[in-house]
Each structure stands twice: as structure tokens, then as C-alpha cells.
XYZ file of C-alpha atoms in Angstrom:
434
model
C 118.687 150.633 123.597
C 119.526 147.041 124.466
C 117.124 144.343 125.548
C 118.807 142.073 128.032
C 117.668 138.899 129.714
C 118.077 138.789 133.449
C 120.150 135.887 134.678
C 119.318 136.589 138.313
C 116.152 136.063 140.281
C 115.214 135.705 143.887
C 113.123 132.702 144.807
C 109.364 132.736 144.381
C 106.310 130.712 143.418
C 105.041 129.645 140.015
C 101.447 130.857 140.019
C 98.729 130.790 137.369
C 98.729 134.170 135.683
C 95.171 134.240 134.319
C 95.788 137.502 132.438
C 92.414 137.299 130.714
C 92.072 141.070 130.360
C 95.450 141.739 128.725
C 93.983 142.433 125.282
C 91.124 144.574 126.577
C 91.673 148.272 125.982
C 90.888 150.607 128.848
C 87.288 151.780 129.024
C 86.301 154.961 130.846
C 83.478 154.292 133.266
C 80.574 156.804 133.307
C 80.741 159.423 136.045
C 78.820 158.118 139.076
C 76.201 160.136 140.943
C 78.421 160.269 144.005
C 82.052 159.774 145.004
C 83.427 159.330 148.498
C 87.043 160.448 148.757
C 88.929 159.238 151.867
C 91.422 161.652 153.421
C 94.074 158.955 153.608
C 95.046 157.055 150.484
C 98.759 156.656 151.121
C 101.333 155.650 153.709
C 101.810 158.454 156.211
C 99.702 161.144 157.829
C 96.046 161.613 156.825
C 94.838 164.829 155.246
C 92.291 167.208 156.708
C 89.410 168.370 154.498
C 89.867 171.817 152.947
C 86.195 172.037 151.951
C 82.899 172.101 153.827
C 79.405 170.826 153.187
C 77.713 172.844 150.445
C 80.901 173.892 148.660
C 81.065 173.648 144.878
C 84.164 171.677 143.844
C 85.858 171.104 140.512
C 87.905 168.328 138.959
C 91.474 168.541 140.202
C 90.695 170.934 143.073
C 92.703 170.269 146.215
C 90.233 169.139 148.890
C 92.563 167.606 151.476
C 96.012 168.380 152.836
C 98.243 167.695 155.829
C 100.989 169.842 157.387
C 103.016 166.666 158.008
C 105.934 165.906 155.679
C 104.981 162.257 155.136
C 101.750 162.960 153.261
C 100.425 164.137 149.905
C 97.375 166.268 149.058
C 94.093 164.816 147.832
C 92.046 166.262 144.981
C 88.437 166.105 143.795
C 87.914 163.549 141.043
C 84.546 164.952 139.958
C 82.867 168.330 139.859
C 79.801 168.807 142.012
C 78.732 169.799 145.514
C 80.109 168.542 148.817
C 77.215 166.737 150.470
C 78.930 165.411 153.575
C 82.162 165.162 155.542
C 82.006 161.717 157.112
C 84.039 159.368 159.240
C 85.443 156.482 157.232
C 87.178 153.235 158.138
C 89.490 151.912 155.444
C 89.742 148.178 154.656
C 93.145 148.348 156.407
C 91.423 149.363 159.629
C 92.492 153.012 159.602
C 89.973 155.712 160.514
C 89.860 159.032 158.709
C 87.496 161.635 157.308
C 86.015 161.364 153.835
C 84.579 163.996 151.502
C 81.344 162.956 149.784
C 80.681 164.779 146.506
C 77.334 164.727 144.712
C 78.525 164.941 141.143
C 76.977 167.239 138.505
C 78.117 165.245 135.480
C 79.810 168.312 134.002
C 83.361 167.409 134.991
C 84.269 171.069 135.140
C 87.999 171.435 135.600
C 89.342 173.580 138.429
C 90.309 176.946 136.864
C 93.422 176.922 139.073
C 94.825 173.917 137.182
C 97.943 174.844 135.229
C 101.017 173.142 133.851
C 103.569 172.982 136.701
C 106.900 174.760 136.510
C 109.940 172.574 137.093
C 113.191 174.275 136.161
C 115.232 172.372 138.711
C 115.172 169.330 141.002
C 113.450 171.041 143.931
C 110.683 172.454 141.743
C 110.219 169.042 140.133
C 109.892 167.273 143.488
C 107.474 169.955 144.735
C 105.369 169.488 141.607
C 105.257 165.711 142.103
C 104.139 166.212 145.702
C 101.420 168.682 144.685
C 100.116 166.176 142.130
C 99.128 163.866 144.997
C 101.096 161.012 143.442
C 101.685 157.805 145.373
C 103.085 154.515 144.155
C 100.460 153.167 141.790
C 101.621 149.570 141.948
C 99.795 149.001 145.206
C 102.028 150.175 148.049
C 100.809 153.782 148.165
C 104.170 155.268 149.203
C 104.319 159.037 148.501
C 106.433 159.307 145.358
C 108.010 162.672 146.138
C 109.679 161.206 149.226
C 111.561 158.688 147.091
C 112.709 161.502 144.810
C 113.749 163.677 147.781
C 116.154 161.118 149.263
C 118.697 162.898 151.484
C 121.729 161.853 149.406
C 120.077 161.821 145.992
C 123.359 162.583 144.199
C 124.511 159.071 145.122
C 121.518 157.496 143.354
C 122.494 156.585 139.815
C 120.054 153.769 139.024
C 116.344 154.033 138.261
C 114.391 150.770 138.095
C 110.977 150.927 136.424
C 108.732 148.140 137.646
C 106.644 146.729 134.811
C 106.717 143.145 136.086
C 103.055 143.003 137.170
C 103.493 139.516 138.598
C 100.153 139.231 140.452
C 97.604 136.950 138.755
C 94.761 138.564 136.797
C 96.054 142.175 136.914
C 96.912 143.831 133.582
C 96.581 147.543 134.413
C 100.328 148.189 134.141
C 100.522 146.133 130.972
C 97.850 148.333 129.406
C 99.806 151.392 130.609
C 102.756 150.146 128.556
C 100.617 149.782 125.440
C 98.286 152.766 125.805
C 100.395 155.421 127.556
C 103.828 154.755 126.097
C 104.674 158.401 125.389
C 103.781 159.407 128.957
C 106.153 156.707 130.209
C 108.952 158.019 127.986
C 108.423 161.596 129.143
C 108.107 160.615 132.809
C 111.339 158.621 132.762
C 113.181 161.430 130.973
C 112.015 163.950 133.589
C 113.147 161.802 136.518
C 116.427 161.126 134.766
C 117.002 164.825 134.049
C 116.157 166.241 137.467
C 117.791 163.490 139.564
C 120.821 163.100 137.300
C 120.181 159.371 136.876
C 122.759 157.478 134.817
C 121.235 154.010 134.365
C 117.598 153.108 133.729
C 116.309 149.556 133.854
C 112.759 148.696 132.836
C 111.916 145.268 134.262
C 109.246 143.303 132.369
C 108.391 139.653 132.933
C 109.076 137.533 129.859
C 105.405 136.586 129.537
C 104.706 140.092 128.192
C 106.585 140.205 124.852
C 104.238 142.861 123.420
C 105.158 145.264 126.223
C 108.859 144.609 125.621
C 108.394 145.320 121.928
C 106.511 148.593 122.487
C 108.979 149.875 125.079
C 111.934 148.871 122.933
C 110.559 150.905 120.033
C 109.835 153.903 122.285
C 113.374 153.991 123.710
C 115.296 152.927 120.603
C 117.451 156.080 120.713
C 118.169 155.922 124.457
C 121.431 154.096 125.103
C 121.100 154.532 128.879
C 117.773 152.677 129.025
C 117.806 148.894 129.226
C 114.724 146.703 128.886
C 115.304 143.737 131.185
C 113.318 140.592 130.435
C 112.645 138.977 133.786
C 111.873 135.388 134.642
C 108.125 134.981 135.106
C 107.874 134.147 138.765
C 105.893 135.639 141.634
C 106.787 138.075 143.348
C 109.170 139.318 140.666
C 107.718 142.820 141.035
C 108.529 143.088 144.734
C 110.987 145.915 145.275
C 113.922 143.828 146.469
C 113.262 141.159 143.851
C 113.211 143.501 140.875
C 116.276 145.427 142.063
C 118.223 142.175 142.245
C 116.905 140.908 138.912
C 117.682 144.142 137.035
C 120.740 145.629 138.755
C 122.111 142.631 140.641
C 122.042 144.681 143.848
C 121.049 143.102 147.175
C 119.169 145.502 149.460
C 120.397 144.759 152.970
C 118.154 144.381 155.994
C 117.213 147.760 157.438
C 118.384 149.617 154.330
C 116.446 151.505 151.670
C 117.005 150.914 147.957
C 118.297 154.495 147.760
C 120.968 153.583 150.336
C 122.293 151.281 147.599
C 121.971 153.909 144.872
C 118.620 152.735 143.452
C 115.136 154.215 143.145
C 112.233 152.016 142.047
C 109.113 153.465 140.436
C 106.104 151.585 139.122
C 105.543 152.058 135.376
C 102.094 153.594 135.891
C 103.630 155.968 138.438
C 106.210 157.234 135.997
C 103.573 157.379 133.249
C 101.481 159.639 135.474
C 104.484 161.928 136.026
C 104.786 162.320 132.270
C 101.101 163.166 131.976
C 100.953 165.521 134.958
C 103.970 167.583 133.971
C 102.362 168.517 130.658
C 98.731 168.922 131.814
C 98.830 169.872 135.493
C 95.905 167.540 136.234
C 96.546 165.873 139.633
C 95.912 162.218 140.403
C 92.113 162.024 140.212
C 91.518 158.805 138.302
C 92.971 155.341 138.116
C 93.214 152.440 135.682
C 92.082 149.221 137.354
C 91.602 145.639 136.216
C 88.313 143.929 137.056
C 88.733 140.169 136.845
C 88.656 136.933 138.828
C 87.343 133.411 138.357
C 83.778 134.711 138.849
C 84.144 137.358 136.108
C 83.136 136.266 132.610
C 83.905 139.584 130.920
C 87.079 141.028 132.481
C 87.877 144.668 131.865
C 90.428 147.384 132.299
C 88.674 150.533 133.436
C 89.582 154.175 133.977
C 87.633 155.165 137.100
C 87.445 158.370 139.161
C 89.020 158.158 142.610
C 86.214 157.698 145.127
C 83.819 155.666 142.986
C 82.462 152.769 145.023
C 83.198 149.155 144.154
C 79.505 148.299 143.827
C 79.119 150.760 140.946
C 82.130 149.184 139.241
C 80.688 145.687 139.681
C 77.325 146.767 138.266
C 79.037 148.365 135.250
C 80.763 145.028 134.635
C 77.434 143.201 135.054
C 78.753 141.166 137.981
C 75.940 139.661 140.032
C 75.942 139.193 143.796
C 76.370 135.421 143.759
C 80.138 135.791 144.079
C 82.066 134.567 147.095
C 84.622 137.281 147.786
C 85.791 140.671 146.488
C 89.426 141.732 146.774
C 91.082 145.117 146.380
C 94.307 144.133 144.617
C 95.487 140.743 143.441
C 94.745 137.319 144.914
C 98.221 137.027 146.464
C 98.439 140.354 148.330
C 94.987 141.885 147.981
C 92.649 142.834 150.803
C 89.210 141.313 151.254
C 86.444 143.900 151.027
C 83.504 143.390 153.355
C 81.488 146.349 152.042
C 81.243 146.933 148.293
C 80.362 150.569 148.949
C 84.056 150.985 149.767
C 85.575 153.607 147.428
C 88.435 153.034 144.992
C 91.539 154.886 146.143
C 94.791 155.905 144.496
C 96.779 152.718 144.931
C 94.021 150.280 143.939
C 95.061 148.541 140.745
C 92.440 145.790 140.632
C 89.116 144.511 141.844
C 89.220 140.723 141.879
C 85.954 138.835 142.245
C 86.193 135.201 143.294
C 83.551 132.479 143.190
C 82.216 130.926 146.371
C 84.215 127.792 145.632
C 87.467 129.732 145.292
C 86.711 131.756 148.431
C 86.491 128.826 150.826
C 89.706 128.430 152.796
C 90.832 124.777 152.860
C 91.225 123.106 156.270
C 94.567 123.539 157.990
C 96.547 120.478 159.021
C 99.787 119.943 160.919
C 103.098 121.071 159.417
C 104.779 118.122 157.668
C 108.209 119.842 157.598
C 108.503 119.600 153.837
C 110.426 122.891 153.615
C 108.508 124.178 150.593
C 107.812 127.477 152.356
C 111.556 128.056 152.689
C 112.199 127.130 149.058
C 109.814 129.783 147.675
C 110.580 132.621 150.106
C 112.371 135.429 148.192
C 114.122 136.515 151.379
C 115.164 132.987 152.437
C 113.130 133.137 155.634
C 111.868 130.085 157.507
C 108.092 130.639 157.760
C 107.318 127.479 159.743
C 109.833 128.459 162.420
C 108.490 132.006 162.402
C 104.993 130.667 162.953
C 106.110 128.662 165.949
C 108.014 131.627 167.390
C 104.960 133.829 167.006
C 102.668 131.271 168.633
C 105.086 131.241 171.596
C 105.277 135.068 171.539
C 109.070 134.745 171.375
C 110.093 138.197 170.153
C 113.807 137.510 170.550
C 113.591 134.483 168.269
C 111.441 136.360 165.748
C 114.201 138.955 165.482
C 116.852 136.257 165.150
C 114.818 134.785 162.293
C 114.679 138.232 160.604
C 110.905 138.639 160.650
C 111.317 142.275 159.571
C 112.496 141.091 156.140
C 109.112 139.519 155.330
C 107.551 141.361 152.362
C 104.100 139.815 152.804
C 104.121 138.262 149.334
C 102.154 135.207 150.511
C 104.310 132.608 148.719
C 104.647 130.541 151.898
C 100.892 130.267 152.396
C 100.339 129.601 148.706
C 102.775 126.685 148.540
C 102.060 125.076 151.935
C 100.519 121.599 151.457
C 99.164 121.787 155.012
C 97.410 125.081 154.114
C 98.839 126.821 157.142
C 98.323 130.576 157.422
C 102.018 131.366 157.401
C 101.924 134.765 155.699
C 99.141 135.936 157.994
C 101.132 134.816 161.029
C 104.150 136.706 159.725
C 102.160 139.929 159.690
C 100.965 139.347 163.215
C 104.539 138.567 164.225
C 105.818 141.816 162.724
C 103.166 143.733 164.659
C 104.154 141.895 167.837
C 107.797 142.879 167.369
C 106.901 146.500 166.612
C 104.793 146.807 169.744
C 107.416 145.396 172.110
């Protein structure tokens, strides 16, 4: 299996990586007294609870499901008794039901759990759907939908995203080191059932240990290439990593699969390898807890539905912090209530000091063009901002606002500290609603 160095890269920003937790092995957090499991943890339709107050539930038991295609089931992460079915508002502003489980500490596994059968592509895709798997890199896209692309026979390239370009986060890096065999088995299953010919594993070149481990694991696989990527944010963005590994440009309005490519996060494919030999659905998650306020960063295995406050207390993080983020500092979401539960696509809790949480004052644009220079999609954020302020939908479309991937590079680099990325999101919503 060759290791190759990518000679291609879309534009981006040089950010401080601060990977303080990279050498910290994953700890399993004690089972909390309660978990709250939201009925939407993915893109698409929310689930409806399959249980009622007073029901005994077991680890891995399906407790939520939707009849809609664009959805995946949700499972209990802990054994115990359902204490409440409550309304819940996600940090993204979406309302749904949540199932509150008072845990019994026994972690009794659902007796219905069994190793899935997958003798062909359709059975494999069905199994992945039933596992409740969504993209574990942060997007939360139902994985089975990627695998069930309408013209899957035309897809010959599988890109495994191990870039992990966001500052602080090392959860995927630890997946490479700690769950290597699951990664191997997951990739081989996707390759077998989707008849994939070429596999590219993209790793930023600031992670030589991950490259070494993966190279050893795939030494007999001539169709797997480890691609050392330039360390630049957002190298792990879907369009960026496809270009850097395969040299393919995903056109506006097209899916990667339209160009013969599927991208899976490395933790996602590692979970596939684990699930297909155990049958245990997605009920826990590895997350990184770090930030400039955190003196003892950790990688933790936590049950889905544990609240952030419990995680902070386990890490001995006091309340004098300034801000808590779900996800990294570039694309993460600010959490206003630390009783918010961890969901499937959370890969980090970042805790920032009060000093780091204060937004600097915004001044007038000085037309330096730095926002254009770092944009991976070659957009013109300052012009987009002006078009949005004027509510000029026609101009926003001419400037290709739909291409914005919300990476935040424009805001990060702007010397005037203008809220360009935030305006882009508002602009996209404006265009959608017209």
C-alpha cells in the first residue's frame, strides 16, 4: 500500500492546532444517573418515541424511529427506566421530543441485539441504517443514504476523512490509533458491498503516527492509498479532501457521488467495522474535551444523551469559563445550557476562557482581500456581505452563495473582525426562503 503526498489543496487558513489531547488515550466516563436522548440527532426527519414513561429499556434497544426515508433510528445508550418524554430544543433551534432514562447502572444489553446479516449490498445498507449511524465527523448525515446512491455502480472511489483539521479535536486521531482493526474491517466491508476500486485515506501531515499505524494496517492492500495532506484548515471539508486526494472538483449543485466519490469519516467507517461484528448500534461516542480554559484535556467515551455538565464535572472544569462549544472553535455551536445532551455527531466539547470568548469590535472593511484568499471555494465574502445587507438575492446567487461551506475562514482571517461567515449563513437562508 503506497503512501503518497498530495500535491493539490484548496485554499484555507493556517490556524493553531492546539492538539493537546493527542496522546491521551480514551477514557470511558462512568454511567450517569440520567440520560436525555433527543429524537433528532441527524439531518432529516425526526424520530417518534417507541417507548412510554415507565418502560424498562436496555442498551441498544430501539427507542425512536421515523417512517420517512431521510432518517435513522435512535437507540437507548443506557439500561434503566423511562422517566419522561419531553419537548426538547436543540442548540440548532430545532424542536423535537426527547426520551429521559433514569439509568440503573447495570448496562444490561437488549436481548434482541444480534450480529447483522449482510450477504449482499442491500442487506449491508439496511444493516447500516438500522445501526443508527450518521456521519461522525460532525455533519450528522445519515450514512446509509450515501451508500444507497441511485447510481452506486458508477462510484469507484472511497475517500476516508482522517484530516481532523479543526483545532483541539483529536477524537478521530485516537480512532486511528485505538480502533485500527475496526477501520480496516469497515473499509473492507464498504469496498466489498459497493464494489469500490480505489480507496484514499486522507491524513494531514501533522499526524505522522496515524499515517504509520494505517500504513501498517493496510500493508497488503494495493488498492488503499494513504494520502498525506497539507496541514491547512478546512482540509477535512468534503470538497477539499476530495480534491486533495482524488484531484476531483465537485461542481456546484452536484454531489460527490455524481463524480464517482463517496466520503466517509474515519470514525464512521470504524463504527461500521465494529457494528457488523457485534450488532451494537450507535449508543456511545468518543469526544475530545479541550480548550484554552481546560488544563487537563481528555478523550472520552460517553453514552449518547449524557449532559455536558456531567462531562465538565468529570473533567474537573469549574464554572469560571467564558463559553462552551459543541464541536471545534471554527465550526462549533455555542451552548447556552450545559444540561444539553451529547448527541451522535458531537466530536468535541471545547471550553474557552472569558478572554477568548469576547468578540473583538468590528470595524469597516479595508478591502484587503484576505477573505477571498483563504476561501476554499474562491467566494468573495465581503461582496456577499454587502449583497446580504441589501437583501439582493439575485446578486447573492450570482456570487454563488450556495457554495459556502460555513468553514469560517473568512471571519477568522478578517482584520476588521467582520462577521462574514455568519452573514453567509443568513444569506443562504434568505436565498432558500425566496
